[in-house]
PDB file of C-alpha atoms in Angstrom:
ATOM      1  CA  UNK A 218     -18.041  14.446   2.142  1.00 74.00           C
ATOM      2  CA  UNK A 219     -15.367  15.575   0.139  1.00 89.00           C
ATOM      3  CA  UNK A 220     -12.897  13.724  -2.044  1.00 93.00           C
ATOM      4  CA  UNK A 221      -8.708  14.767  -0.996  1.00 91.00           C
ATOM      5  CA  UNK A 222      -6.518  13.169  -3.915  1.00 93.00           C
ATOM      6  CA  UNK A 223      -3.332  12.854  -3.291  1.00 93.00           C
ATOM      7  CA  UNK A 224      -0.177  12.123  -5.833  1.00 94.00           C
ATOM      8  CA  UNK A 225       2.907  10.448  -5.102  1.00 93.00           C
ATOM      9  CA  UNK A 226       6.228   8.901  -7.145  1.00 94.00           C
ATOM     10  CA  UNK A 227       9.145   6.778  -5.880  1.00 94.00           C
ATOM     11  CA  UNK A 228      11.748   5.981  -8.087  1.00 94.00           C
ATOM     12  CA  UNK A 229      13.864   1.901  -7.468  1.00 95.00           C
ATOM     13  CA  UNK A 230      16.460  -0.179  -8.646  1.00 95.00           C
ATOM     14  CA  UNK A 231      14.497  -2.578  -9.470  1.00 97.00           C
ATOM     15  CA  UNK A 232      12.675  -3.835 -12.346  1.00 97.00           C
ATOM     16  CA  UNK A 233       8.376  -3.403 -12.346  1.00 98.00           C
ATOM     17  CA  UNK A 234       7.463  -7.032 -12.877  1.00 97.00           C
ATOM     18  CA  UNK A 235       9.799  -8.137 -10.164  1.00 97.00           C
ATOM     19  CA  UNK A 236       8.963  -5.322  -8.023  1.00 97.00           C
ATOM     20  CA  UNK A 237       4.818  -6.145  -8.545  1.00 98.00           C
ATOM     21  CA  UNK A 238       5.817  -9.698  -7.522  1.00 97.00           C
ATOM     22  CA  UNK A 239       7.332  -8.418  -4.693  1.00 97.00           C
ATOM     23  CA  UNK A 240       6.267  -6.488  -3.227  1.00 96.00           C
ATOM     24  CA  UNK A 241       1.779  -6.721  -4.575  1.00 96.00           C
ATOM     25  CA  UNK A 242       2.080 -10.273  -5.286  1.00 96.00           C
ATOM     26  CA  UNK A 243       3.213 -11.357  -2.838  1.00 96.00           C
ATOM     27  CA  UNK A 244       3.954  -8.557   0.124  1.00 95.00           C
ATOM     28  CA  UNK A 245       1.096 -10.147   2.332  1.00 95.00           C
ATOM     29  CA  UNK A 246       3.985 -12.712   2.838  1.00 95.00           C
ATOM     30  CA  UNK A 247       7.114 -10.909   2.781  1.00 97.00           C
ATOM     31  CA  UNK A 248       5.891  -7.769   4.542  1.00 96.00           C
ATOM     32  CA  UNK A 249       5.501  -8.934   7.597  1.00 95.00           C
ATOM     33  CA  UNK A 250       9.159 -11.191   6.943  1.00 95.00           C
ATOM     34  CA  UNK A 251      11.517  -8.074   6.677  1.00 96.00           C
ATOM     35  CA  UNK A 252       9.360  -5.951   8.476  1.00 94.00           C
ATOM     36  CA  UNK A 253       7.632  -7.763  11.662  1.00 92.00           C
ATOM     37  CA  UNK A 254       8.018  -5.021  13.991  1.00 90.00           C
ATOM     38  CA  UNK A 255       5.798  -3.146  11.934  1.00 91.00           C
ATOM     39  CA  UNK A 256       3.401  -5.940  10.588  1.00 93.00           C
ATOM     40  CA  UNK A 257       2.308  -8.235  12.642  1.00 93.00           C
ATOM     41  CA  UNK A 258       0.040 -10.684  10.254  1.00 94.00           C
ATOM     42  CA  UNK A 259      -1.912 -10.311   7.093  1.00 95.00           C
ATOM     43  CA  UNK A 260      -4.230 -11.976   6.338  1.00 95.00           C
ATOM     44  CA  UNK A 261      -7.413 -12.483   3.844  1.00 96.00           C
ATOM     45  CA  UNK A 262     -11.093 -13.047   6.162  1.00 97.00           C
ATOM     46  CA  UNK A 263     -13.105 -13.178   2.199  1.00 98.00           C
ATOM     47  CA  UNK A 264     -10.829 -14.311  -0.906  1.00 97.00           C
ATOM     48  CA  UNK A 265      -7.410 -14.454  -2.191  1.00 93.00           C
ATOM     49  CA  UNK A 266      -6.342 -11.521  -3.905  1.00 94.00           C
ATOM     50  CA  UNK A 267      -9.051 -11.462  -6.665  1.00 96.00           C
ATOM     51  CA  UNK A 268     -11.175  -8.360  -6.793  1.00 98.00           C
ATOM     52  CA  UNK A 269     -13.184  -7.866  -4.068  1.00 98.00           C
ATOM     53  CA  UNK A 270     -11.076  -9.845  -1.556  1.00 98.00           C
ATOM     54  CA  UNK A 271     -10.556  -8.299   1.810  1.00 98.00           C
ATOM     55  CA  UNK A 272      -7.167  -8.758   3.628  1.00 97.00           C
ATOM     56  CA  UNK A 273      -6.764  -7.816   7.870  1.00 98.00           C
ATOM     57  CA  UNK A 274      -3.630  -5.937   8.949  1.00 97.00           C
ATOM     58  CA  UNK A 275      -2.627  -6.085  11.966  1.00 96.00           C
ATOM     59  CA  UNK A 276       0.065  -4.104  13.071  1.00 95.00           C
ATOM     60  CA  UNK A 277       3.506  -4.624  15.075  1.00 92.00           C
ATOM     61  CA  UNK A 278       3.271  -3.652  18.592  1.00 87.00           C
ATOM     62  CA  UNK A 279       5.584  -0.154  17.560  1.00 78.00           C
ATOM     63  CA  UNK A 280       2.828   0.757  15.865  1.00 84.00           C
ATOM     64  CA  UNK A 281       0.460   3.437  16.566  1.00 86.00           C
ATOM     65  CA  UNK A 282      -2.494   1.669  15.040  1.00 91.00           C
ATOM     66  CA  UNK A 283      -3.702  -1.747  15.599  1.00 95.00           C
ATOM     67  CA  UNK A 284      -5.323  -3.036  12.319  1.00 97.00           C
ATOM     68  CA  UNK A 285      -6.995  -2.174   9.006  1.00 97.00           C
ATOM     69  CA  UNK A 286      -8.962  -4.025   6.372  1.00 98.00           C
ATOM     70  CA  UNK A 287      -8.840  -3.230   3.039  1.00 98.00           C
ATOM     71  CA  UNK A 288     -10.474  -4.577   0.016  1.00 98.00           C
ATOM     72  CA  UNK A 289      -8.770  -5.091  -3.529  1.00 98.00           C
ATOM     73  CA  UNK A 290     -10.470  -3.170  -6.034  1.00 98.00           C
ATOM     74  CA  UNK A 291      -8.747  -3.849  -9.269  1.00 98.00           C
ATOM     75  CA  UNK A 292      -5.097  -6.027 -10.415  1.00 98.00           C
ATOM     76  CA  UNK A 293      -3.874  -5.763 -13.580  1.00 98.00           C
ATOM     77  CA  UNK A 294      -0.796  -7.975 -13.795  1.00 97.00           C
ATOM     78  CA  UNK A 295       0.319  -6.947 -17.194  1.00 97.00           C
ATOM     79  CA  UNK A 296      -0.068  -3.215 -16.622  1.00 98.00           C
ATOM     80  CA  UNK A 297       1.482  -4.121 -13.202  1.00 98.00           C
ATOM     81  CA  UNK A 298      -1.625  -1.732 -11.367  1.00 98.00           C
ATOM     82  CA  UNK A 299      -3.064  -2.791  -8.078  1.00 98.00           C
ATOM     83  CA  UNK A 300      -5.745  -0.365  -6.813  1.00 98.00           C
ATOM     84  CA  UNK A 301      -6.984  -1.157  -3.063  1.00 98.00           C
ATOM     85  CA  UNK A 302      -9.484   1.093  -0.140  1.00 98.00           C
ATOM     86  CA  UNK A 303      -8.036   0.894   3.869  1.00 98.00           C
ATOM     87  CA  UNK A 304     -12.063   0.157   4.789  1.00 98.00           C
ATOM     88  CA  UNK A 305     -12.085  -0.767   8.518  1.00 98.00           C
ATOM     89  CA  UNK A 306      -9.415   0.900  11.272  1.00 97.00           C
ATOM     90  CA  UNK A 307      -7.275   2.720  12.556  1.00 92.00           C
ATOM     91  CA  UNK A 308      -5.942   4.930   9.494  1.00 91.00           C
ATOM     92  CA  UNK A 309     -10.074   6.373   8.977  1.00 94.00           C
ATOM     93  CA  UNK A 310      -9.818   8.170  12.614  1.00 91.00           C
ATOM     94  CA  UNK A 311     -13.788   7.707  12.975  1.00 92.00           C
ATOM     95  CA  UNK A 312     -12.937  11.343   9.971  1.00 93.00           C
ATOM     96  CA  UNK A 313     -12.483   9.086   6.490  1.00 95.00           C
ATOM     97  CA  UNK A 314     -15.352   6.649   4.952  1.00 96.00           C
ATOM     98  CA  UNK A 315     -12.170   5.048   3.289  1.00 97.00           C
ATOM     99  CA  UNK A 316      -8.576   5.615   1.547  1.00 96.00           C
ATOM    100  CA  UNK A 317      -8.524   4.480  -2.083  1.00 98.00           C
ATOM    101  CA  UNK A 318      -4.435   3.566  -3.425  1.00 97.00           C
ATOM    102  CA  UNK A 319      -4.567   3.243  -7.147  1.00 98.00           C
ATOM    103  CA  UNK A 320      -0.524   1.975  -7.796  1.00 97.00           C
ATOM    104  CA  UNK A 321       1.284   1.573 -11.026  1.00 98.00           C
ATOM    105  CA  UNK A 322       4.538   0.402 -11.612  1.00 98.00           C
ATOM    106  CA  UNK A 323       6.031   1.579 -14.558  1.00 98.00           C
ATOM    107  CA  UNK A 324       9.884   1.128 -16.212  1.00 97.00           C
ATOM    108  CA  UNK A 325      12.377   3.631 -15.619  1.00 94.00           C
ATOM    109  CA  UNK A 326      15.422   4.767 -18.157  1.00 90.00           C
ATOM    110  CA  UNK A 327      17.993   2.624 -16.643  1.00 87.00           C
ATOM    111  CA  UNK A 328      16.119  -0.666 -16.010  1.00 92.00           C
ATOM    112  CA  UNK A 329      14.650   0.208 -12.612  1.00 96.00           C
ATOM    113  CA  UNK A 330      10.652   1.106 -11.974  1.00 97.00           C
ATOM    114  CA  UNK A 331       8.990   4.208 -11.024  1.00 97.00           C
ATOM    115  CA  UNK A 332       5.962   3.397  -8.883  1.00 96.00           C
ATOM    116  CA  UNK A 333       3.725   5.655  -9.075  1.00 97.00           C
ATOM    117  CA  UNK A 334       0.835   6.516  -6.159  1.00 96.00           C
ATOM    118  CA  UNK A 335      -2.502   7.807  -6.377  1.00 97.00           C
ATOM    119  CA  UNK A 336      -4.432   8.053  -2.613  1.00 95.00           C
ATOM    120  CA  UNK A 337      -8.089   9.143  -2.583  1.00 96.00           C
ATOM    121  CA  UNK A 338      -9.327  10.491   0.111  1.00 95.00           C
ATOM    122  CA  UNK A 339     -12.893   9.800   1.500  1.00 95.00           C
ATOM    123  CA  UNK A 340     -14.195  12.754   4.323  1.00 93.00           C
ATOM    124  CA  UNK A 341     -17.233  12.372   6.346  1.00 94.00           C
ATOM    125  CA  UNK A 342     -19.055  15.195   6.825  1.00 90.00           C
ATOM    126  CA  UNK A 343     -16.658  18.480   6.826  1.00 88.00           C
ATOM    127  CA  UNK A 344     -13.454  17.129   8.201  1.00 89.00           C
ATOM    128  CA  UNK A 345     -10.421  17.937   6.191  1.00 85.00           C
ATOM    129  CA  UNK A 346      -7.653  16.155   6.270  1.00 86.00           C
ATOM    130  CA  UNK A 347      -4.031  18.205   7.396  1.00 85.00           C
ATOM    131  CA  UNK A 348      -1.037  17.560   4.605  1.00 81.00           C
ATOM    132  CA  UNK A 349       0.781  16.312   7.720  1.00 83.00           C
ATOM    133  CA  UNK A 350      -0.845  13.679   7.586  1.00 79.00           C
ATOM    134  CA  UNK A 351      -0.971  12.770   4.026  1.00 85.00           C
ATOM    135  CA  UNK A 352       3.010  13.315   3.580  1.00 84.00           C
ATOM    136  CA  UNK A 353       3.416  10.733   7.136  1.00 83.00           C
ATOM    137  CA  UNK A 354       1.066   8.507   5.406  1.00 83.00           C
ATOM    138  CA  UNK A 355       3.338   8.669   2.427  1.00 86.00           C
ATOM    139  CA  UNK A 356       6.930   8.783   4.036  1.00 88.00           C
ATOM    140  CA  UNK A 357       5.765   5.411   5.777  1.00 87.00           C
ATOM    141  CA  UNK A 358       4.471   4.147   3.033  1.00 89.00           C
ATOM    142  CA  UNK A 359       7.783   4.834   1.165  1.00 91.00           C
ATOM    143  CA  UNK A 360       9.438   3.080   3.782  1.00 92.00           C
ATOM    144  CA  UNK A 361       8.196  -0.058   3.527  1.00 94.00           C
ATOM    145  CA  UNK A 362       8.992   0.138  -0.357  1.00 94.00           C
ATOM    146  CA  UNK A 363      12.324   0.823   0.311  1.00 95.00           C
ATOM    147  CA  UNK A 364      12.238  -2.059   2.859  1.00 96.00           C
ATOM    148  CA  UNK A 365      11.597  -4.698  -0.544  1.00 97.00           C
ATOM    149  CA  UNK A 366      14.053  -2.706  -1.795  1.00 97.00           C
ATOM    150  CA  UNK A 367      16.443  -3.764  -0.049  1.00 97.00           C
ATOM    151  CA  UNK A 368      15.745  -7.169   0.445  1.00 98.00           C
ATOM    152  CA  UNK A 369      15.497  -7.555  -3.405  1.00 97.00           C
ATOM    153  CA  UNK A 370      18.701  -5.770  -4.012  1.00 97.00           C
ATOM    154  CA  UNK A 371      20.648  -8.271  -1.385  1.00 97.00           C
ATOM    155  CA  UNK A 372      18.971 -11.065  -2.316  1.00 97.00           C
ATOM    156  CA  UNK A 373      19.097 -10.390  -5.950  1.00 94.00           C
ATOM    157  CA  UNK A 374      17.439 -14.473  -6.953  1.00 95.00           C
ATOM    158  CA  UNK A 375      14.622 -13.553  -4.417  1.00 94.00           C
ATOM    159  CA  UNK A 376      11.158 -12.967  -7.071  1.00 93.00           C
TER     160      UNK A 376
END
């Protein structure tokens, strides 16, 4: 088994506290609402969001993926840090044991924030993850983040 680490950053005009609340703390409700074609449902099957909780994400009709299960590893509301692992589903391609994401929102000088994400891909056997697969996942995550940003800019009183 190997571990491939990938880091990325996305800048947003939304302050960290507001983005964390919308994207992380209420993302299970907000994301299917603003991206119904991509996400059919997000529901907890164990717990209610605290570390150790497991949620199932069912993707929309237009997605090439059917579902995935995520385990919440850590939630730090004061420092805007969220860590979770994809532990089951199509995204693992039967080639990955899990994918762990650590997301941290930090204040940006202009009043917005920067979202820093570290992704760790835990491979099974000698499987080598291709760079284009990682980039495709990063682009989808960035698209979700930008959709949340657009929603918050259009609805300034939300959150």
